[in-house]
mmCIF file of C-alpha atoms and ligand atoms in Angstrom:
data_model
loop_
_atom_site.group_PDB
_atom_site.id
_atom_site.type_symbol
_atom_site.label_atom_id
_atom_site.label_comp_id
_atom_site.label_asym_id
_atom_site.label_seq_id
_atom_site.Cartn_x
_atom_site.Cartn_y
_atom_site.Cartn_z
ATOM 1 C CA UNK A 12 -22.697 -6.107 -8.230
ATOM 2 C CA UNK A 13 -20.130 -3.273 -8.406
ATOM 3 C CA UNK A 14 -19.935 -1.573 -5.025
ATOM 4 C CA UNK A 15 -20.316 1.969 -4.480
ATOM 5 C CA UNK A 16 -20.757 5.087 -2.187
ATOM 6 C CA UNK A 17 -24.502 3.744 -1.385
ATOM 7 C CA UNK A 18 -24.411 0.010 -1.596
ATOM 8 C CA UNK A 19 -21.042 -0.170 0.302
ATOM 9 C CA UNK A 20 -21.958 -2.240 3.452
ATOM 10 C CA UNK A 21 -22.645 -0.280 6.627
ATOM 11 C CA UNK A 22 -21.147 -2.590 9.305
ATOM 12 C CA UNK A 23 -17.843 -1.157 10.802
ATOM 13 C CA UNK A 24 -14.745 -3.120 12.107
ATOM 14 C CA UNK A 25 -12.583 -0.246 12.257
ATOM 15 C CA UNK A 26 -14.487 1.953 14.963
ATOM 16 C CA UNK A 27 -14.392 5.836 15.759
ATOM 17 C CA UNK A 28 -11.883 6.954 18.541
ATOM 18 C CA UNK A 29 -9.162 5.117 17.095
ATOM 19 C CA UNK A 30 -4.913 6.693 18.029
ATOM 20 C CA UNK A 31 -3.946 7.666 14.996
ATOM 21 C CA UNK A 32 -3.161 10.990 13.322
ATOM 22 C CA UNK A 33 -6.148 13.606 12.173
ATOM 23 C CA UNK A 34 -6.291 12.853 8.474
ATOM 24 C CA UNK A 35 -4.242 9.349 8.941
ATOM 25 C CA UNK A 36 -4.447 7.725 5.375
ATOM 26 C CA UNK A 37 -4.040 4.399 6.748
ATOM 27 C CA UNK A 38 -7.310 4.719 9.215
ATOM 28 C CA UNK A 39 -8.968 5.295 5.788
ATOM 29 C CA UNK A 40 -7.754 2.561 4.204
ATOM 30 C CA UNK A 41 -8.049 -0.086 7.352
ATOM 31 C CA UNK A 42 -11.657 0.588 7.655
ATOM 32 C CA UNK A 43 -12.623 -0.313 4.033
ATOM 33 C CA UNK A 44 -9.997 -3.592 4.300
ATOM 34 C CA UNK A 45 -11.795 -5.046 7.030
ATOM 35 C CA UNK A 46 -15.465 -3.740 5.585
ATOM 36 C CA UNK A 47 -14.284 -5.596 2.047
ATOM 37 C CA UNK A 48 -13.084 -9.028 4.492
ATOM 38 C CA UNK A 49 -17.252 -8.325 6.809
ATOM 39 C CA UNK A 50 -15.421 -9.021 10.241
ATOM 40 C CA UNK A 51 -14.544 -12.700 9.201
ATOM 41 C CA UNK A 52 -10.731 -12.528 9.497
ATOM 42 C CA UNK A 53 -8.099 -13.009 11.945
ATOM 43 C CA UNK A 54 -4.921 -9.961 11.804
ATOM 44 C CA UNK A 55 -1.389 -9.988 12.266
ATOM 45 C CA UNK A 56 0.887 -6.854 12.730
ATOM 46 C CA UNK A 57 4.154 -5.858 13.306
ATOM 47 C CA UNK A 58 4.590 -2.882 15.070
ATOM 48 C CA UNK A 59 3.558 0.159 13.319
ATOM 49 C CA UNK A 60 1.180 2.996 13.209
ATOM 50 C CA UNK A 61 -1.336 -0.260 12.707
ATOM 51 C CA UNK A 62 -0.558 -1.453 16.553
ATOM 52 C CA UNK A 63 -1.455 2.348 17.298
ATOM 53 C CA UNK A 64 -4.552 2.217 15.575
ATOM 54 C CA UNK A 65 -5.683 -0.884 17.499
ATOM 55 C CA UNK A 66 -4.638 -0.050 20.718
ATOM 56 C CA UNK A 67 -3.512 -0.911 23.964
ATOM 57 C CA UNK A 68 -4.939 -3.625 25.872
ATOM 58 C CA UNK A 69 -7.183 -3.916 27.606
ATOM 59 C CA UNK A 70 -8.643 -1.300 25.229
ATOM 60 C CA UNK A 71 -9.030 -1.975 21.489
ATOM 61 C CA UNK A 72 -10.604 -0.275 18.731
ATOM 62 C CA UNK A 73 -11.033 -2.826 16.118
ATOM 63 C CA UNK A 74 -13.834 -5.140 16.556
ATOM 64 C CA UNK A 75 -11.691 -8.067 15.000
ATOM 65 C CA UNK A 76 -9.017 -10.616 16.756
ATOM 66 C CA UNK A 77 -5.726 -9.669 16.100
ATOM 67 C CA UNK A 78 -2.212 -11.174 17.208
ATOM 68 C CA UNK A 79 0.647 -8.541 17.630
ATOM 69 C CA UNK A 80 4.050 -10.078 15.811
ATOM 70 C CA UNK A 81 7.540 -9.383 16.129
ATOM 71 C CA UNK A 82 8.630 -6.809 13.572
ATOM 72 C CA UNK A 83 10.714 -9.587 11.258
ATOM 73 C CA UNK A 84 7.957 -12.177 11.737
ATOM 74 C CA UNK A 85 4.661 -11.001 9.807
ATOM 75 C CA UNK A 86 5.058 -13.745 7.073
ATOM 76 C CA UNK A 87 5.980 -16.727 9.495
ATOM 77 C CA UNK A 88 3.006 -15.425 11.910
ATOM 78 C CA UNK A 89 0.248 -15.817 8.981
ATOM 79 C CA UNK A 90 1.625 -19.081 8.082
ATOM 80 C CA UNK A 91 1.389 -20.277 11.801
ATOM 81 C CA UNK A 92 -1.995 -18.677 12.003
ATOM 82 C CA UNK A 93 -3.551 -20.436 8.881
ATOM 83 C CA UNK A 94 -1.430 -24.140 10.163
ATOM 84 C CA UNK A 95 -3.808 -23.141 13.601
ATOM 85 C CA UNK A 96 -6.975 -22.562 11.465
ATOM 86 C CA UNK A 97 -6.942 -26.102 10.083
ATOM 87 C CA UNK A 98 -5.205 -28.270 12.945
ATOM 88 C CA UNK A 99 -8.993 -26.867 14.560
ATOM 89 C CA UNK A 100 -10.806 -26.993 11.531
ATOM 90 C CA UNK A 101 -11.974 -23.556 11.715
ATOM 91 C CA UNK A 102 -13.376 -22.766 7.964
ATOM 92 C CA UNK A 103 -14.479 -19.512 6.910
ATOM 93 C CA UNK A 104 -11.971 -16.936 8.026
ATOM 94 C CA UNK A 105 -9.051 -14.976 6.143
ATOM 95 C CA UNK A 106 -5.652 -14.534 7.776
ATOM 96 C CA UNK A 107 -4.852 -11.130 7.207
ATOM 97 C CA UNK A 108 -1.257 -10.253 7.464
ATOM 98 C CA UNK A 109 -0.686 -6.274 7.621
ATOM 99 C CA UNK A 110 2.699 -4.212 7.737
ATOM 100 C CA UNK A 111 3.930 -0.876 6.706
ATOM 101 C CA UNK A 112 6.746 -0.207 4.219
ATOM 102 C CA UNK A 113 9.441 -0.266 7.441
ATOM 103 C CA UNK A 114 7.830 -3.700 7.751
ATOM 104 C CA UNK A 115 7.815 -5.566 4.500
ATOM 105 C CA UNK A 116 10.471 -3.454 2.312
ATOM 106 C CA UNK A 117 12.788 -4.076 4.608
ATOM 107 C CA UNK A 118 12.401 -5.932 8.087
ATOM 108 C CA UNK A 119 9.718 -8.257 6.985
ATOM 109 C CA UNK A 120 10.718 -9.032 3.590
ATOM 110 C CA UNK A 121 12.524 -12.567 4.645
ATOM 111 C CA UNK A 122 9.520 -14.397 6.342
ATOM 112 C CA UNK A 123 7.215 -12.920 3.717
ATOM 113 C CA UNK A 124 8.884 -14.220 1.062
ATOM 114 C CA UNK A 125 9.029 -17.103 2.542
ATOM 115 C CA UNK A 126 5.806 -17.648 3.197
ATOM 116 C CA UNK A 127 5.159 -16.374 -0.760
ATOM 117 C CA UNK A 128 7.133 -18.906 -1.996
ATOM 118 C CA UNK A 129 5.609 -21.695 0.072
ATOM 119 C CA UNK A 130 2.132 -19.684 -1.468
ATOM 120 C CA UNK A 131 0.819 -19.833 2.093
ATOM 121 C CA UNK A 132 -3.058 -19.315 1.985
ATOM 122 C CA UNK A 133 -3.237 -15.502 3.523
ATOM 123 C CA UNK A 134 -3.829 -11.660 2.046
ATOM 124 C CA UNK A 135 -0.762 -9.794 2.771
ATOM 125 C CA UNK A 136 -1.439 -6.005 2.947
ATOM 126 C CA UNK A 137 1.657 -4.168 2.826
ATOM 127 C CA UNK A 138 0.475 0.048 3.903
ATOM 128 C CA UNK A 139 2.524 2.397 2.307
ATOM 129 C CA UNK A 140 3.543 5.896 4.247
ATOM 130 C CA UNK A 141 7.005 5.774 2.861
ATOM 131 C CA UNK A 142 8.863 5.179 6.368
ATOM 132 C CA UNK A 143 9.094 4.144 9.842
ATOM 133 C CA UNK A 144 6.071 6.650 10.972
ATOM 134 C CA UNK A 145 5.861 5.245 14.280
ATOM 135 C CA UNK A 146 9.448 6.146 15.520
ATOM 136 C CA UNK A 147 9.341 9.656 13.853
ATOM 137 C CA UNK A 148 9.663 9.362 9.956
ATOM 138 C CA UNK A 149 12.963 7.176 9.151
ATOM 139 C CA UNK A 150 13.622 6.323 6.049
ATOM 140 C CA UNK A 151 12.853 3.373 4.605
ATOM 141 C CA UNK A 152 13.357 1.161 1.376
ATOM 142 C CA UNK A 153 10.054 2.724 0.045
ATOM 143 C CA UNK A 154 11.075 6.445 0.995
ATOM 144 C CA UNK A 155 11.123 8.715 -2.587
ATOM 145 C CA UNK A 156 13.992 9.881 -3.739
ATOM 146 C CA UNK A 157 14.726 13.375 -2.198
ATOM 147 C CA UNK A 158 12.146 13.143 0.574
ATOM 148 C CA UNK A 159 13.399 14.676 4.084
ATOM 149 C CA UNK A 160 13.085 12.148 6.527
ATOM 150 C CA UNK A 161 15.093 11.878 10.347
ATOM 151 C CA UNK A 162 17.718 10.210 8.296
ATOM 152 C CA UNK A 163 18.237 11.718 5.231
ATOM 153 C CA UNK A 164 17.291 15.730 7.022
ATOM 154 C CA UNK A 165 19.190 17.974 4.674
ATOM 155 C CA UNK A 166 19.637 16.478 0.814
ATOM 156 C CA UNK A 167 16.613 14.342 1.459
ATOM 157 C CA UNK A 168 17.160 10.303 0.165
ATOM 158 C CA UNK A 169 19.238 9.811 -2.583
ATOM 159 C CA UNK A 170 17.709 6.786 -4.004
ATOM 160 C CA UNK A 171 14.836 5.626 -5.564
ATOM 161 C CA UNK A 172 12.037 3.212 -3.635
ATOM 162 C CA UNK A 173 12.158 -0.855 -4.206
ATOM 163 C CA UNK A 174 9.209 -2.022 -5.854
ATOM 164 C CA UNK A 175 7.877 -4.306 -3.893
ATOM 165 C CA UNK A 176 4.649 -5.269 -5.907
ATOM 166 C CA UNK A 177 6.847 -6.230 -8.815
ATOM 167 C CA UNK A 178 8.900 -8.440 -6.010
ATOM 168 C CA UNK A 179 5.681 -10.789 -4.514
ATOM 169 C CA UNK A 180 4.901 -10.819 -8.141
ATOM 170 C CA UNK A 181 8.171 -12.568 -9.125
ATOM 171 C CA UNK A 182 6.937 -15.129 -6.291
ATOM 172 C CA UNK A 183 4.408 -16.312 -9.097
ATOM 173 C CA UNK A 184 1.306 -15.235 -6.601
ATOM 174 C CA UNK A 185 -2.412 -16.047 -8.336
ATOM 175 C CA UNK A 186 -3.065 -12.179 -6.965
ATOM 176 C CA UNK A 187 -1.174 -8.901 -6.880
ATOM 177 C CA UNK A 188 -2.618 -5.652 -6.753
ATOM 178 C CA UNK A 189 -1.712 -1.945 -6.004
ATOM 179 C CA UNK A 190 -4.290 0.568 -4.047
ATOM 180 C CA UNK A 191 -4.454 3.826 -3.108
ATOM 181 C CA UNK A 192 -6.309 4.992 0.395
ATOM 182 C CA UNK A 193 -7.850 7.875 -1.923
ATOM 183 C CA UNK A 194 -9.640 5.490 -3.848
ATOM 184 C CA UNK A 195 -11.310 3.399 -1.091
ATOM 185 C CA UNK A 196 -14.180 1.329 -3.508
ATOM 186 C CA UNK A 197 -11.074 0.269 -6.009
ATOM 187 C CA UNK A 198 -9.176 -0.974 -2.833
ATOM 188 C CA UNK A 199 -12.557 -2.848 -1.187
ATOM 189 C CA UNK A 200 -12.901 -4.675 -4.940
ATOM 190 C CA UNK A 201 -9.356 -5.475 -4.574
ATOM 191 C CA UNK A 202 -9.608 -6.854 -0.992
ATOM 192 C CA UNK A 203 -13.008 -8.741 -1.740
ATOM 193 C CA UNK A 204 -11.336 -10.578 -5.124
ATOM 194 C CA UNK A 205 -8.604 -11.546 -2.728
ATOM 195 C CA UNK A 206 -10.622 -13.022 -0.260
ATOM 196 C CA UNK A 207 -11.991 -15.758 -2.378
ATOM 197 C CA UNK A 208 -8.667 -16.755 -4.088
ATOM 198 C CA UNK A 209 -6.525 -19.410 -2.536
ATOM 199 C CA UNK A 210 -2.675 -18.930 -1.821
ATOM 200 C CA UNK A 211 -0.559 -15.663 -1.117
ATOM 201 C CA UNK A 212 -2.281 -12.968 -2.301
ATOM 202 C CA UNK A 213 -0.528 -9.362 -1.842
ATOM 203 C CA UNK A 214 -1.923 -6.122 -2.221
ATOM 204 C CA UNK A 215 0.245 -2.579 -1.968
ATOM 205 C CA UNK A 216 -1.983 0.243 -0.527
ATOM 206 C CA UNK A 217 -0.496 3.734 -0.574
ATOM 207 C CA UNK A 218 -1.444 6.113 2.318
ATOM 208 C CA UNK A 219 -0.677 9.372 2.830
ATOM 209 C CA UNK A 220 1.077 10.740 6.286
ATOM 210 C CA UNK A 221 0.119 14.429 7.167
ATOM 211 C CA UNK A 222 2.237 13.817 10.032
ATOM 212 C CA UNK A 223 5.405 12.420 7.950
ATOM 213 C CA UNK A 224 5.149 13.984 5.270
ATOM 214 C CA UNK A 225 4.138 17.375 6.239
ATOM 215 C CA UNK A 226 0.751 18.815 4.361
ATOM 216 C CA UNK A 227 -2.399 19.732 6.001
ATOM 217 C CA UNK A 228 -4.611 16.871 6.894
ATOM 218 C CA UNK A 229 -7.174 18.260 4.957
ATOM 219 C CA UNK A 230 -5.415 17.022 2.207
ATOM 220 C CA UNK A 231 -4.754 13.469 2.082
ATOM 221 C CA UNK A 232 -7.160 12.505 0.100
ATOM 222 C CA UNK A 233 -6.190 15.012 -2.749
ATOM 223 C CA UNK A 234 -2.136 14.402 -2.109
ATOM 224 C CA UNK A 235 -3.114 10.298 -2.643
ATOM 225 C CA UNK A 236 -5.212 11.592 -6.134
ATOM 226 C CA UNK A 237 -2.084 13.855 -6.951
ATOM 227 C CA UNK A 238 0.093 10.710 -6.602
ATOM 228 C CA UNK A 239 -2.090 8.739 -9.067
ATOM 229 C CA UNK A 240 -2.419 11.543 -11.355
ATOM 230 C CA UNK A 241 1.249 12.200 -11.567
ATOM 231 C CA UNK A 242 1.331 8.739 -12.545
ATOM 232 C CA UNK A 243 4.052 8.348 -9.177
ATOM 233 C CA UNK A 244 1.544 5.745 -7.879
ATOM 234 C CA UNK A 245 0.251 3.931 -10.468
ATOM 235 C CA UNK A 246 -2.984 1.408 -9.457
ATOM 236 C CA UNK A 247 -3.230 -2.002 -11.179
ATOM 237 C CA UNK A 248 -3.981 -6.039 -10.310
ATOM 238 C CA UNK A 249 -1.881 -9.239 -11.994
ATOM 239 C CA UNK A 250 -4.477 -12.100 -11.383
ATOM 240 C CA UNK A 251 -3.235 -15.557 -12.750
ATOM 241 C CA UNK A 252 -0.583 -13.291 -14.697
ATOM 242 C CA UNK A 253 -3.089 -11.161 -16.248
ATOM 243 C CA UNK A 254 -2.475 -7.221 -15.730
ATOM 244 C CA UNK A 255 -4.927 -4.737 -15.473
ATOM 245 C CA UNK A 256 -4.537 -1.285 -14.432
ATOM 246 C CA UNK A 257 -7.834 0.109 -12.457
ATOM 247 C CA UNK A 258 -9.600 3.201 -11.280
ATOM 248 C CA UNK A 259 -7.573 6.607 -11.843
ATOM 249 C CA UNK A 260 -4.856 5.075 -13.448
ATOM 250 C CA UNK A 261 -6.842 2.855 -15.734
ATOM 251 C CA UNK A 262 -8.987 6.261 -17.351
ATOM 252 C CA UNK A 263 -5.849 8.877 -17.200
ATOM 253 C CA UNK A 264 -4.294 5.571 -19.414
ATOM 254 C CA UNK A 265 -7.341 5.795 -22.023
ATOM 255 C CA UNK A 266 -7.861 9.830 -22.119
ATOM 256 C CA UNK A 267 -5.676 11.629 -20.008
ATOM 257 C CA UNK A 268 -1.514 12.721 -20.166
ATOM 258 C CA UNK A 269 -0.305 12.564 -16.686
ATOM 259 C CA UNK A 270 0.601 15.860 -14.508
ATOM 260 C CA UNK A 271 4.224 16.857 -13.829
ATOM 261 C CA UNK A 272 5.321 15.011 -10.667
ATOM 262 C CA UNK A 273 6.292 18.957 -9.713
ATOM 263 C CA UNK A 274 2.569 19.378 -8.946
ATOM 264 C CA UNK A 275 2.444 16.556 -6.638
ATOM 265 C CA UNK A 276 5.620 17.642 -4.606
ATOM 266 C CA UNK A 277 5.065 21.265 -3.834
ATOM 267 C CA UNK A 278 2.283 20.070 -1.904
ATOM 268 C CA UNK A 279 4.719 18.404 0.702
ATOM 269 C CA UNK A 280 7.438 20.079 2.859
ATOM 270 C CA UNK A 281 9.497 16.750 2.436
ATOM 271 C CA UNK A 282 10.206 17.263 -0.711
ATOM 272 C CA UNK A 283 11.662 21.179 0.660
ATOM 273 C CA UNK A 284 15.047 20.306 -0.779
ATOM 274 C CA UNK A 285 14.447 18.778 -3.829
ATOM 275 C CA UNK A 286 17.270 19.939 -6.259
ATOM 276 C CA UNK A 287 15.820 20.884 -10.538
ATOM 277 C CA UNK A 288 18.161 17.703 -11.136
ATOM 278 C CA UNK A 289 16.260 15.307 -7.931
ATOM 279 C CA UNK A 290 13.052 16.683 -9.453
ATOM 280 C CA UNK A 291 14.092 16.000 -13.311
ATOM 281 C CA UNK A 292 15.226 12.495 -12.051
ATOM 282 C CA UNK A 293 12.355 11.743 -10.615
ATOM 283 C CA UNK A 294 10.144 12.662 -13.756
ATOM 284 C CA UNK A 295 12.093 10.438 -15.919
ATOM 285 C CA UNK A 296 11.692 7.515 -13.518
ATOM 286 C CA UNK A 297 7.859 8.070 -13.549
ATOM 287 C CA UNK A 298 7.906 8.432 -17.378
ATOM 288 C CA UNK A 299 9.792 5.320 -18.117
ATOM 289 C CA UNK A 300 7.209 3.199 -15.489
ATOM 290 C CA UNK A 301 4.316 4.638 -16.746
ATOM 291 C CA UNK A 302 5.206 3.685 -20.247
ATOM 292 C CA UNK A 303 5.826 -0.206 -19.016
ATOM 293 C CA UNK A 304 2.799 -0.283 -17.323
ATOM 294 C CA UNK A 305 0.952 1.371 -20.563
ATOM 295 C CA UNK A 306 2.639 -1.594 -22.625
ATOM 296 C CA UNK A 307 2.073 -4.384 -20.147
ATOM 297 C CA UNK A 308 -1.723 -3.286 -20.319
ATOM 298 C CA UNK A 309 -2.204 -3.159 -23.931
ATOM 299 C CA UNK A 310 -0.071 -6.648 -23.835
ATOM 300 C CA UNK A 311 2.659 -4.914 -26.804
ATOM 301 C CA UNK A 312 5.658 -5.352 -24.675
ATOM 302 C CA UNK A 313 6.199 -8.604 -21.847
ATOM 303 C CA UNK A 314 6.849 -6.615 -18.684
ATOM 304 C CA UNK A 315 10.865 -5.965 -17.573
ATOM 305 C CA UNK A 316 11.098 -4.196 -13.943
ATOM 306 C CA UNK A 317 11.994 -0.825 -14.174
ATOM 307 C CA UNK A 318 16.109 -0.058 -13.518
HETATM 308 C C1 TPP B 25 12.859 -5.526 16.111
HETATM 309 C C2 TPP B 25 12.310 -4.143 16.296
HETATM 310 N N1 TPP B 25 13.019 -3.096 15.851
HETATM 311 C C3 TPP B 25 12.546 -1.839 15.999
HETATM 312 C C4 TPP B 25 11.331 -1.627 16.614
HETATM 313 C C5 TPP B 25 10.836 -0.205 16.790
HETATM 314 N N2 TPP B 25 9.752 0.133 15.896
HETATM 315 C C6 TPP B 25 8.462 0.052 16.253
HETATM 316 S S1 TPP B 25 7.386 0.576 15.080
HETATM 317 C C7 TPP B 25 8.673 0.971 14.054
HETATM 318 C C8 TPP B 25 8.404 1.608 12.714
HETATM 319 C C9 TPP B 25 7.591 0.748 11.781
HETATM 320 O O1 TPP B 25 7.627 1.285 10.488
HETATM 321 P P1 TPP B 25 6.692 0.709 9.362
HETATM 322 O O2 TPP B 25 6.762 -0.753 9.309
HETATM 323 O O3 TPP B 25 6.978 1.423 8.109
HETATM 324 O O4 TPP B 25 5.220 1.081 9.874
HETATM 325 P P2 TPP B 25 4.655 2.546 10.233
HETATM 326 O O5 TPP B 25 5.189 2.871 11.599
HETATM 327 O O6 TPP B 25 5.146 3.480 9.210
HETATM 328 O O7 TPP B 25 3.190 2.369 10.264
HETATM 329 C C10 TPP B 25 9.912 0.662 14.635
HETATM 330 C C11 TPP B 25 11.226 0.888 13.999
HETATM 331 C C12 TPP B 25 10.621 -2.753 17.085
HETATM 332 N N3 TPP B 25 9.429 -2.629 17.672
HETATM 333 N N4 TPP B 25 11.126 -4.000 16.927
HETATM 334 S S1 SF4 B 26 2.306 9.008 11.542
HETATM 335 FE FE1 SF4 B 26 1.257 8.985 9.556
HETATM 336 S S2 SF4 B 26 0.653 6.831 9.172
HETATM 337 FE FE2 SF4 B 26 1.147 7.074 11.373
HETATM 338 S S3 SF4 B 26 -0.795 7.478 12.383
HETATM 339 FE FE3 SF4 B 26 0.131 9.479 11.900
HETATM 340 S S4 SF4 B 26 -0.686 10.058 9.867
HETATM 341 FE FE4 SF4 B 26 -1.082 7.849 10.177
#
């Protein structure tokens, strides 16, 4: 049965109270992970706005076990947690390895992709807020071109974000998928396929950062549904190879045009700076992704990563 608003189960994981931000994208998106997974999985973080979130012991606010990893380590951590599961012959439980960008663009990418290519049996959920949020907004290998961040402050980044779906899916994984935090039910069908496949499975969530990325925190929900219907996030599984594209993204591709990506980024005082050329830029790099992914879905064109 599809899920929905009223069938989605009512037991929580993720409980009330927790540290982060008012309006925190990834709080959103946590609690429907670990609703899709029903409590039966063990976590592993880096640090992150996710260690934040759960808390300092002796005080926790996640009602699941959950080991704290060295920031390069997230990969090798889920590997030694599933080797543990079956030395004890525990059955039944999901590792569930969880990073932000900082943490698998970047820091994390070795010992995930190690553990990829070794297809490891875990879900690797990589949250998106497009930089190190927990020290202050650095940028990171996922930050968008022009966005101010504590290291790019005046011209905002001058490059565009690594696409790290398309890089566990060159790891020939039997699941990847891309989420959005505004679109909790498409990410909990995501989660709940991925739970009952065996090997590395990877999923990209994007959440929104009132904090980092400077809009009211009324508005993350709508700033995630801008992204998708600029087409700048675009939301989609591979499973065995197969590519689908799902929720927003999958009905703008049958009967909608996407928005200019202008509406998207005068919602967000990173984006402050943005010269007409930064913005053009960016609106051609949307334009020629979008058009992959619309090939790759109707299956006219064999996929080639965008330059
Ligand atoms: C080896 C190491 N380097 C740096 C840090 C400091 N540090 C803690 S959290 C963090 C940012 C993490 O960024 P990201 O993975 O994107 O997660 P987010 O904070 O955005 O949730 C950094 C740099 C650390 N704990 N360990
Ligand atoms: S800095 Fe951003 S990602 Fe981190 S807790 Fe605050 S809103 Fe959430």
């Amino acid at each position: 049965m599809k899920v929905n608003a009223v069938n989605l189960t009512e037991a929580e994981y993720a409980l009330p109270g927790n540290r982060t931000c008012p309006g925190c994208a990834l709080s959103l998106a946590y609690r429907h992970i670990l609703k899709a997974l029903e409590g039966q999985v063990i976590v592993t973080v880096p640090p992150s706005c996710l260690t934040v979130l759960h808390g300092m012991y002796p005080i926790t606010s996640v009602a699941v076990p959950c080991v704290n990893t060295p920031f390069a380590s997230t990969g090798a951590s889920a590997t030694g947690l599933v080797a543990g599961l079956k030395a004890t012959g525990r059955k039944g439980l999901t590792v569930l390895a969880i990073a932000g960008d900082g943490g698998t663009h970047d820091i994390g990418i070795q010992s995930l992709s190690g553990a990829a290519e070794r297809q490891d049996d875990f879900i690797y959920i990589c949250y998106d807020n497009e930089g190190y949020m927990n020290t202050g907004n650095q940028r990171s290998g996922s930050t968008p071109l022009g966005a101010i961040t504590g290291t790019t402050p005046i011209l905002g980044k001058q490059q565009s974000p690594k696409d790290i779906a398309a890089i566990m899916e060159a790891h020939c994984l039997p699941y990847v998928a891309a989420a959005n935090a505004s679109y909790p039910l498409d990410l909990y069908e995501k989660v709940r396929k991925a739970k009952d496949i065996k090997g590395t499975r990877f999923i990209h969530v994007f959440v929104p950062c009132p904090a980092g990325w400077q809009f009211p925190y009324s508005e993350t929900v709508r700033i995630g549904q801008l992204a998708a219907e600029t087409g700048l996030v675009v939301l989609y599984e591979v499973e065995n190879g197969v590519f689908r594209l799902t929720a927003a993204s999958e009905s703008i591709a049958r009967k909608g045009n996407l928005r200019p990506v202008r509406d998207y980024l005068t919602q967000q005082g990173r984006f402050r700076n943005m010269t007409e050329e930064q913005i053009n830029r960016l609106q051609e790099w949307v334009d020629v992704r979008w058009k992959r992914y619309l090939q790759r879905a109707t299956g006219l064109q064999n996929w080639t990563p965008p330059e």
